[in-house]
Amino acid sequence: MHIRLLPALKGLITALVMIGVGLGLYYSNQPSDSIFQYLMYGIYAAGILWTLIAYRRSAACTGKFGDLFNQGFRCFIVVMIIMVTFTFVFSKMHPEFAEESAKAYKEALLKEKTKDKTPAEIDDEVSSYKNRYTTVLVYGAIFGYLIIGAGVTAAASAVLMRRKN
């Protein structure tokens, strides 16, 4: 018996694997600039490819670009929603990230030796930066996952559309 997984379910599985790997990287104290961070994008792309290839092999596939892209979209949009939610929750659970980033931002401002800003203005700017930290992180996640998901889906759909069974 063959069990057909819907694209949204494949997206859920992909997102859960990404969260698991992300937490594993975090709790193994990997530096934020570690090469392993790219593993998350590989898993994301693999989930989309899994969805597209499985659909391409199914009898329901028409072979049209829009048809293939629609299946990939259903997968990557679920991944994006879950990962954006995870990013928000994880950031809120770890306010020290905003604190560390704000500290680095203040150091950068002070290194600039901005003569047109008073110490109070710098403190206000750093406070505003810290307050916007999670929002900026979430917007970045939305944009990043959307662009990567759409790009991988479009490229893979174009390749699969041209490929013979």
Coordinates of N, CA and C in Angstrom, one line a residue:
M1 N 0.8 -1.2 0.0 CA 0.0 0.0 0.0 C 0.9 1.2 0.0
H2 N 0.6 2.2 -0.9 CA 1.4 3.4 -1.0 C 0.6 4.5 -0.3
I3 N 1.3 5.2 0.6 CA 0.7 6.3 1.3 C 1.2 7.6 0.7
R4 N 0.3 8.4 0.2 CA 0.6 9.6 -0.4 C 0.6 10.8 0.6
L5 N 1.7 11.4 0.8 CA 1.8 12.5 1.7 C 1.4 13.8 1.0
L6 N 0.6 14.6 1.5 CA 0.2 15.9 0.9 C 1.4 16.9 1.1
P7 N 1.5 17.8 0.1 CA 2.6 18.8 0.2 C 2.7 19.5 1.5
A8 N 1.5 19.9 2.1 CA 1.5 20.6 3.4 C 2.1 19.7 4.5
L9 N 1.8 18.4 4.5 CA 2.4 17.5 5.5 C 3.9 17.3 5.3
K10 N 4.3 17.3 4.0 CA 5.8 17.3 3.8 C 6.4 18.6 4.2
G11 N 5.7 19.7 4.1 CA 6.2 20.9 4.6 C 6.3 20.9 6.2
L12 N 5.3 20.3 6.8 CA 5.4 20.2 8.3 C 6.6 19.3 8.7
I13 N 6.7 18.2 8.0 CA 7.9 17.3 8.3 C 9.2 18.0 8.1
T14 N 9.3 18.7 7.0 CA 10.5 19.5 6.7 C 10.8 20.5 7.8
A15 N 9.8 21.2 8.2 CA 10.0 22.3 9.2 C 10.4 21.7 10.5
L16 N 9.8 20.6 10.9 CA 10.1 19.9 12.2 C 11.6 19.4 12.1
V17 N 12.0 18.9 11.0 CA 13.4 18.5 10.9 C 14.3 19.7 11.0
M18 N 14.0 20.8 10.3 CA 14.8 22.0 10.4 C 14.8 22.5 11.8
I19 N 13.7 22.5 12.5 CA 13.7 23.0 13.9 C 14.6 22.1 14.8
G20 N 14.5 20.8 14.6 CA 15.4 19.8 15.3 C 16.8 20.1 15.1
V21 N 17.2 20.3 13.8 CA 18.6 20.5 13.5 C 19.1 21.9 14.0
G22 N 18.2 22.9 13.9 CA 18.5 24.2 14.4 C 18.7 24.2 15.9
L23 N 17.9 23.5 16.6 CA 18.1 23.4 18.1 C 19.3 22.6 18.4
G24 N 19.6 21.5 17.6 CA 20.8 20.7 17.8 C 22.0 21.6 17.7
L25 N 22.0 22.4 16.6 CA 23.2 23.3 16.4 C 23.3 24.3 17.5
Y26 N 22.2 24.9 18.0 CA 22.2 25.9 19.1 C 22.8 25.2 20.3
Y27 N 22.2 24.1 20.7 CA 22.6 23.5 22.0 C 23.9 22.8 21.9
S28 N 24.5 22.6 20.7 CA 25.9 22.1 20.6 C 26.9 23.2 20.6
N29 N 26.4 24.4 20.8 CA 27.2 25.7 20.9 C 28.0 25.9 19.6
Q30 N 27.3 25.7 18.5 CA 28.0 26.0 17.2 C 28.0 27.5 17.1
P31 N 29.0 28.1 16.5 CA 29.0 29.6 16.3 C 28.0 30.0 15.3
S32 N 27.5 31.2 15.4 CA 26.4 31.6 14.5 C 26.9 31.7 13.0
D33 N 28.2 31.8 12.8 CA 28.7 31.8 11.5 C 29.3 30.4 11.0
S34 N 28.8 29.4 11.7 CA 29.3 28.0 11.4 C 28.8 27.6 10.0
I35 N 29.5 26.8 9.3 CA 29.1 26.2 8.0 C 27.9 25.4 8.2
F36 N 27.6 24.9 9.3 CA 26.4 24.0 9.6 C 25.1 24.8 9.4
Q37 N 25.2 26.1 9.5 CA 23.9 26.9 9.3 C 23.3 26.7 8.0
Y38 N 24.2 26.4 7.0 CA 23.7 26.1 5.6 C 22.9 24.8 5.5
L39 N 23.1 23.9 6.5 CA 22.4 22.7 6.6 C 20.9 22.9 6.6
M40 N 20.5 24.0 7.3 CA 19.0 24.3 7.3 C 18.5 24.6 5.9
Y41 N 19.2 25.3 5.1 CA 18.8 25.6 3.8 C 18.8 24.4 2.9
G42 N 19.7 23.5 3.1 CA 19.7 22.2 2.4 C 18.5 21.4 2.7
I43 N 18.1 21.3 4.0 CA 17.0 20.6 4.4 C 15.7 21.2 3.8
Y44 N 15.7 22.5 3.8 CA 14.5 23.2 3.2 C 14.4 22.9 1.7
A45 N 15.5 23.0 1.0 CA 15.5 22.6 -0.4 C 15.1 21.2 -0.6
A46 N 15.6 20.3 0.2 CA 15.3 18.9 0.1 C 13.9 18.6 0.3
G47 N 13.2 19.3 1.2 CA 11.8 19.1 1.5 C 11.0 19.5 0.3
I48 N 11.4 20.6 -0.3 CA 10.7 21.1 -1.5 C 10.9 20.1 -2.7
L49 N 12.1 19.6 -2.9 CA 12.4 18.7 -3.9 C 11.7 17.4 -3.7
W50 N 11.6 16.9 -2.5 CA 10.9 15.7 -2.1 C 9.4 15.8 -2.6
T51 N 8.8 17.0 -2.3 CA 7.4 17.2 -2.7 C 7.3 17.2 -4.2
L52 N 8.2 17.9 -4.9 CA 8.0 18.1 -6.4 C 8.3 16.7 -7.1
I53 N 9.3 16.0 -6.7 CA 9.7 14.8 -7.3 C 8.5 13.7 -7.1
A54 N 8.0 13.7 -5.9 CA 6.9 12.7 -5.6 C 5.7 13.1 -6.4
Y55 N 5.4 14.3 -6.6 CA 4.3 14.7 -7.3 C 4.5 14.5 -8.8
R56 N 5.7 14.7 -9.3 CA 6.1 14.5 -10.7 C 5.9 13.0 -11.1
R57 N 6.1 12.1 -10.1 CA 6.0 10.7 -10.4 C 4.6 10.2 -10.2
S58 N 3.7 11.0 -9.7 CA 2.3 10.6 -9.5 C 1.5 10.7 -10.8
A59 N 0.4 10.0 -10.8 CA -0.5 10.1 -12.0 C -1.2 11.4 -12.1
A60 N -1.3 12.1 -11.0 CA -2.0 13.4 -11.0 C -1.3 14.5 -11.7
C61 N 0.0 14.3 -11.9 CA 0.9 15.4 -12.5 C 0.5 15.6 -13.9
T62 N 0.3 16.9 -14.3 CA 0.0 17.2 -15.7 C 1.3 17.6 -16.4
G63 N 2.4 17.8 -15.7 CA 3.7 18.2 -16.3 C 3.8 19.7 -16.6
K64 N 2.8 20.4 -16.2 CA 2.8 21.9 -16.4 C 3.6 22.6 -15.3
F65 N 4.2 23.6 -15.6 CA 5.0 24.4 -14.6 C 4.2 24.8 -13.5
G66 N 3.0 25.5 -13.8 CA 2.1 26.0 -12.7 C 1.7 24.9 -11.8
D67 N 1.4 23.7 -12.3 CA 1.0 22.6 -11.5 C 2.0 22.1 -10.6
L68 N 3.3 22.0 -11.1 CA 4.4 21.6 -10.2 C 4.7 22.7 -9.2
F69 N 4.7 24.0 -9.6 CA 5.0 25.1 -8.7 C 4.0 25.1 -7.6
N70 N 2.7 24.9 -7.9 CA 1.7 24.9 -6.9 C 1.9 23.9 -5.8
Q71 N 2.4 22.7 -6.2 CA 2.7 21.7 -5.2 C 3.9 22.1 -4.3
G72 N 4.9 22.6 -4.9 CA 6.1 23.1 -4.1 C 5.7 24.3 -3.2
F73 N 4.8 25.2 -3.7 CA 4.3 26.3 -2.9 C 3.6 25.8 -1.7
R74 N 2.8 24.8 -1.8 CA 2.0 24.3 -0.7 C 3.0 23.7 0.4
C75 N 4.1 23.2 0.0 CA 5.1 22.7 0.9 C 5.9 23.9 1.5
F76 N 6.4 24.8 0.7 CA 7.3 25.8 1.3 C 6.6 26.9 2.1
I77 N 5.3 27.1 1.8 CA 4.6 28.1 2.6 C 4.3 27.6 4.0
V78 N 4.1 26.3 4.1 CA 3.9 25.7 5.4 C 5.3 25.8 6.2
V79 N 6.4 25.4 5.5 CA 7.7 25.5 6.2 C 7.9 27.0 6.6
M80 N 7.6 27.9 5.7 CA 7.9 29.3 6.0 C 7.0 29.8 7.3
I81 N 5.8 29.4 7.3 CA 4.9 29.8 8.5 C 5.5 29.2 9.8
I82 N 5.8 28.0 9.7 CA 6.3 27.3 10.9 C 7.7 27.9 11.4
M83 N 8.6 28.1 10.4 CA 9.9 28.6 10.8 C 9.8 30.1 11.2
V84 N 9.0 30.8 10.7 CA 8.8 32.2 11.1 C 8.2 32.2 12.5
T85 N 7.3 31.4 12.8 CA 6.7 31.3 14.2 C 7.8 30.8 15.1
F86 N 8.6 29.8 14.7 CA 9.7 29.3 15.5 C 10.7 30.4 15.8
T87 N 11.0 31.2 14.8 CA 12.0 32.3 15.0 C 11.5 33.3 16.0
F88 N 10.2 33.7 15.9 CA 9.6 34.6 16.8 C 9.6 34.0 18.3
V89 N 9.2 32.8 18.5 CA 9.1 32.2 19.8 C 10.5 32.1 20.4
F90 N 11.5 31.6 19.6 CA 12.8 31.3 20.0 C 13.5 32.7 20.4
S91 N 13.2 33.7 19.6 CA 13.8 35.0 19.9 C 13.2 35.6 21.3
K92 N 11.9 35.4 21.4 CA 11.3 35.9 22.7 C 11.8 35.1 23.9
M93 N 12.1 33.8 23.7 CA 12.6 32.9 24.8 C 14.0 33.2 25.2
H94 N 14.7 33.9 24.2 CA 16.1 34.2 24.4 C 16.4 35.7 24.3
P95 N 15.9 36.5 25.2 CA 16.1 38.0 25.1 C 17.6 38.4 25.1
E96 N 18.4 37.5 25.6 CA 19.9 37.8 25.6 C 20.4 38.0 24.2
F97 N 19.8 37.5 23.1 CA 20.2 37.7 21.8 C 20.0 39.2 21.4
A98 N 18.9 39.7 21.8 CA 18.6 41.2 21.5 C 19.6 42.0 22.3
E99 N 19.9 41.6 23.5 CA 20.8 42.3 24.4 C 22.2 42.3 23.8
E100 N 22.7 41.2 23.4 CA 24.0 41.1 22.8 C 24.1 41.9 21.5
S101 N 23.1 41.8 20.7 CA 23.1 42.5 19.4 C 23.1 44.0 19.7
A102 N 22.3 44.5 20.6 CA 22.2 45.9 21.0 C 23.6 46.4 21.5
K103 N 24.2 45.5 22.3 CA 25.5 45.9 22.8 C 26.5 46.1 21.7
A104 N 26.5 45.1 20.7 CA 27.4 45.2 19.5 C 27.1 46.5 18.7
Y105 N 25.8 46.8 18.6 CA 25.4 47.9 17.8 C 25.9 49.2 18.5
K106 N 25.8 49.3 19.8 CA 26.3 50.5 20.5 C 27.8 50.6 20.4
E107 N 28.5 49.5 20.4 CA 29.9 49.6 20.2 C 30.3 50.1 18.8
A108 N 29.5 49.7 17.9 CA 29.7 50.1 16.5 C 29.5 51.6 16.4
L109 N 28.4 52.1 17.0 CA 28.1 53.5 17.0 C 29.2 54.3 17.7
L110 N 29.7 53.8 18.8 CA 30.7 54.5 19.5 C 32.0 54.6 18.7
K111 N 32.3 53.5 18.0 CA 33.5 53.4 17.1 C 33.5 54.5 16.0
E112 N 32.3 54.7 15.6 CA 32.1 55.7 14.5 C 32.4 57.1 15.0
K113 N 32.4 57.3 16.3 CA 32.7 58.6 16.9 C 31.8 59.6 16.3
T114 N 30.5 59.3 16.3 CA 29.5 60.2 15.8 C 29.5 61.5 16.7
K115 N 29.9 62.6 16.1 CA 30.0 63.8 16.8 C 28.6 64.5 16.8
D116 N 27.8 64.1 15.9 CA 26.5 64.8 15.8 C 25.4 64.1 16.7
K117 N 25.8 63.1 17.5 CA 24.9 62.5 18.4 C 25.4 62.5 19.9
T118 N 24.5 62.9 20.7 CA 24.9 62.9 22.2 C 24.8 61.5 22.7
P119 N 25.4 61.2 23.9 CA 25.3 59.9 24.5 C 23.8 59.5 24.7
A120 N 23.0 60.4 25.1 CA 21.6 60.1 25.3 C 20.9 59.7 24.0
E121 N 21.3 60.4 22.9 CA 20.7 60.0 21.6 C 21.2 58.6 21.2
I122 N 22.4 58.3 21.4 CA 23.0 57.0 21.1 C 22.2 55.9 21.9
D123 N 22.0 56.2 23.2 CA 21.3 55.3 24.1 C 19.9 55.0 23.6
D124 N 19.2 56.1 23.1 CA 17.9 56.0 22.6 C 17.8 55.2 21.3
E125 N 18.8 55.4 20.5 CA 18.9 54.6 19.2 C 19.1 53.2 19.5
V126 N 20.0 52.9 20.5 CA 20.3 51.5 20.8 C 19.1 50.8 21.5
S127 N 18.3 51.6 22.3 CA 17.1 51.1 22.9 C 16.1 50.7 21.8
S128 N 15.9 51.6 20.9 CA 15.0 51.4 19.8 C 15.4 50.2 19.0
Y129 N 16.7 50.0 18.7 CA 17.2 48.9 18.0 C 16.9 47.6 18.7
K130 N 17.1 47.6 20.0 CA 16.8 46.4 20.8 C 15.3 46.1 20.8
N131 N 14.5 47.1 20.9 CA 13.0 46.8 20.9 C 12.5 46.3 19.5
R132 N 13.2 46.6 18.5 CA 12.8 46.2 17.1 C 13.5 44.9 16.7
Y133 N 14.4 44.3 17.6 CA 15.2 43.2 17.2 C 14.4 42.0 16.7
T134 N 13.4 41.6 17.5 CA 12.6 40.4 17.1 C 11.8 40.7 15.8
T135 N 11.2 41.9 15.7 CA 10.5 42.2 14.5 C 11.3 42.1 13.3
V136 N 12.5 42.7 13.3 CA 13.5 42.7 12.2 C 13.9 41.2 11.9
L137 N 14.1 40.4 12.9 CA 14.4 39.0 12.7 C 13.3 38.3 12.0
V138 N 12.1 38.5 12.5 CA 10.9 37.8 11.9 C 10.7 38.3 10.4
Y139 N 10.8 39.6 10.1 CA 10.7 40.1 8.8 C 11.8 39.4 7.9
G140 N 13.0 39.3 8.4 CA 14.1 38.7 7.6 C 13.8 37.2 7.4
A141 N 13.2 36.6 8.3 CA 12.9 35.1 8.2 C 11.8 35.0 7.1
I142 N 10.8 35.9 7.2 CA 9.7 35.8 6.2 C 10.3 36.0 4.8
F143 N 11.0 37.1 4.6 CA 11.6 37.4 3.3 C 12.5 36.3 2.8
G144 N 13.4 35.8 3.7 CA 14.4 34.8 3.3 C 13.8 33.5 2.9
Y145 N 12.9 33.0 3.8 CA 12.2 31.7 3.5 C 11.3 31.8 2.2
L146 N 10.7 32.9 2.0 CA 9.9 33.1 0.9 C 10.7 33.1 -0.4
I147 N 11.8 33.9 -0.4 CA 12.6 34.0 -1.6 C 13.3 32.6 -1.9
I148 N 13.8 32.0 -0.9 CA 14.5 30.7 -1.1 C 13.5 29.7 -1.6
G149 N 12.3 29.6 -0.9 CA 11.3 28.6 -1.3 C 10.8 28.8 -2.7
A150 N 10.5 30.1 -3.0 CA 10.0 30.3 -4.4 C 11.1 30.0 -5.4
G151 N 12.4 30.4 -5.1 CA 13.5 30.2 -6.1 C 13.7 28.7 -6.3
V152 N 13.8 27.9 -5.2 CA 14.0 26.5 -5.4 C 12.8 25.8 -6.1
T153 N 11.6 26.2 -5.7 CA 10.4 25.6 -6.3 C 10.4 26.0 -7.8
A154 N 10.6 27.2 -8.2 CA 10.6 27.6 -9.6 C 11.7 26.8 -10.4
A155 N 12.9 26.8 -9.9 CA 14.0 26.2 -10.6 C 13.7 24.7 -10.7
A156 N 13.4 24.0 -9.6 CA 13.1 22.6 -9.7 C 11.9 22.2 -10.5
S157 N 10.9 23.1 -10.5 CA 9.7 22.8 -11.3 C 10.1 22.9 -12.8
A158 N 10.9 23.9 -13.2 CA 11.3 24.1 -14.6 C 12.1 22.9 -15.0
V159 N 13.0 22.4 -14.2 CA 13.8 21.2 -14.6 C 12.9 20.0 -14.7
L160 N 12.1 19.7 -13.7 CA 11.2 18.6 -13.7 C 10.2 18.6 -14.9
M161 N 9.8 19.8 -15.2 CA 8.8 19.9 -16.3 C 9.4 19.4 -17.6
R162 N 10.7 19.7 -17.8 CA 11.4 19.4 -19.1 C 11.8 17.9 -19.1
R163 N 11.9 17.3 -17.9 CA 12.4 15.9 -17.8 C 11.4 14.9 -18.2
K164 N 11.9 13.9 -18.9 CA 11.0 12.8 -19.3 C 10.8 11.9 -18.2
N165 N 9.7 11.2 -18.2 CA 9.4 10.2 -17.1 C 10.4 9.1 -17.1

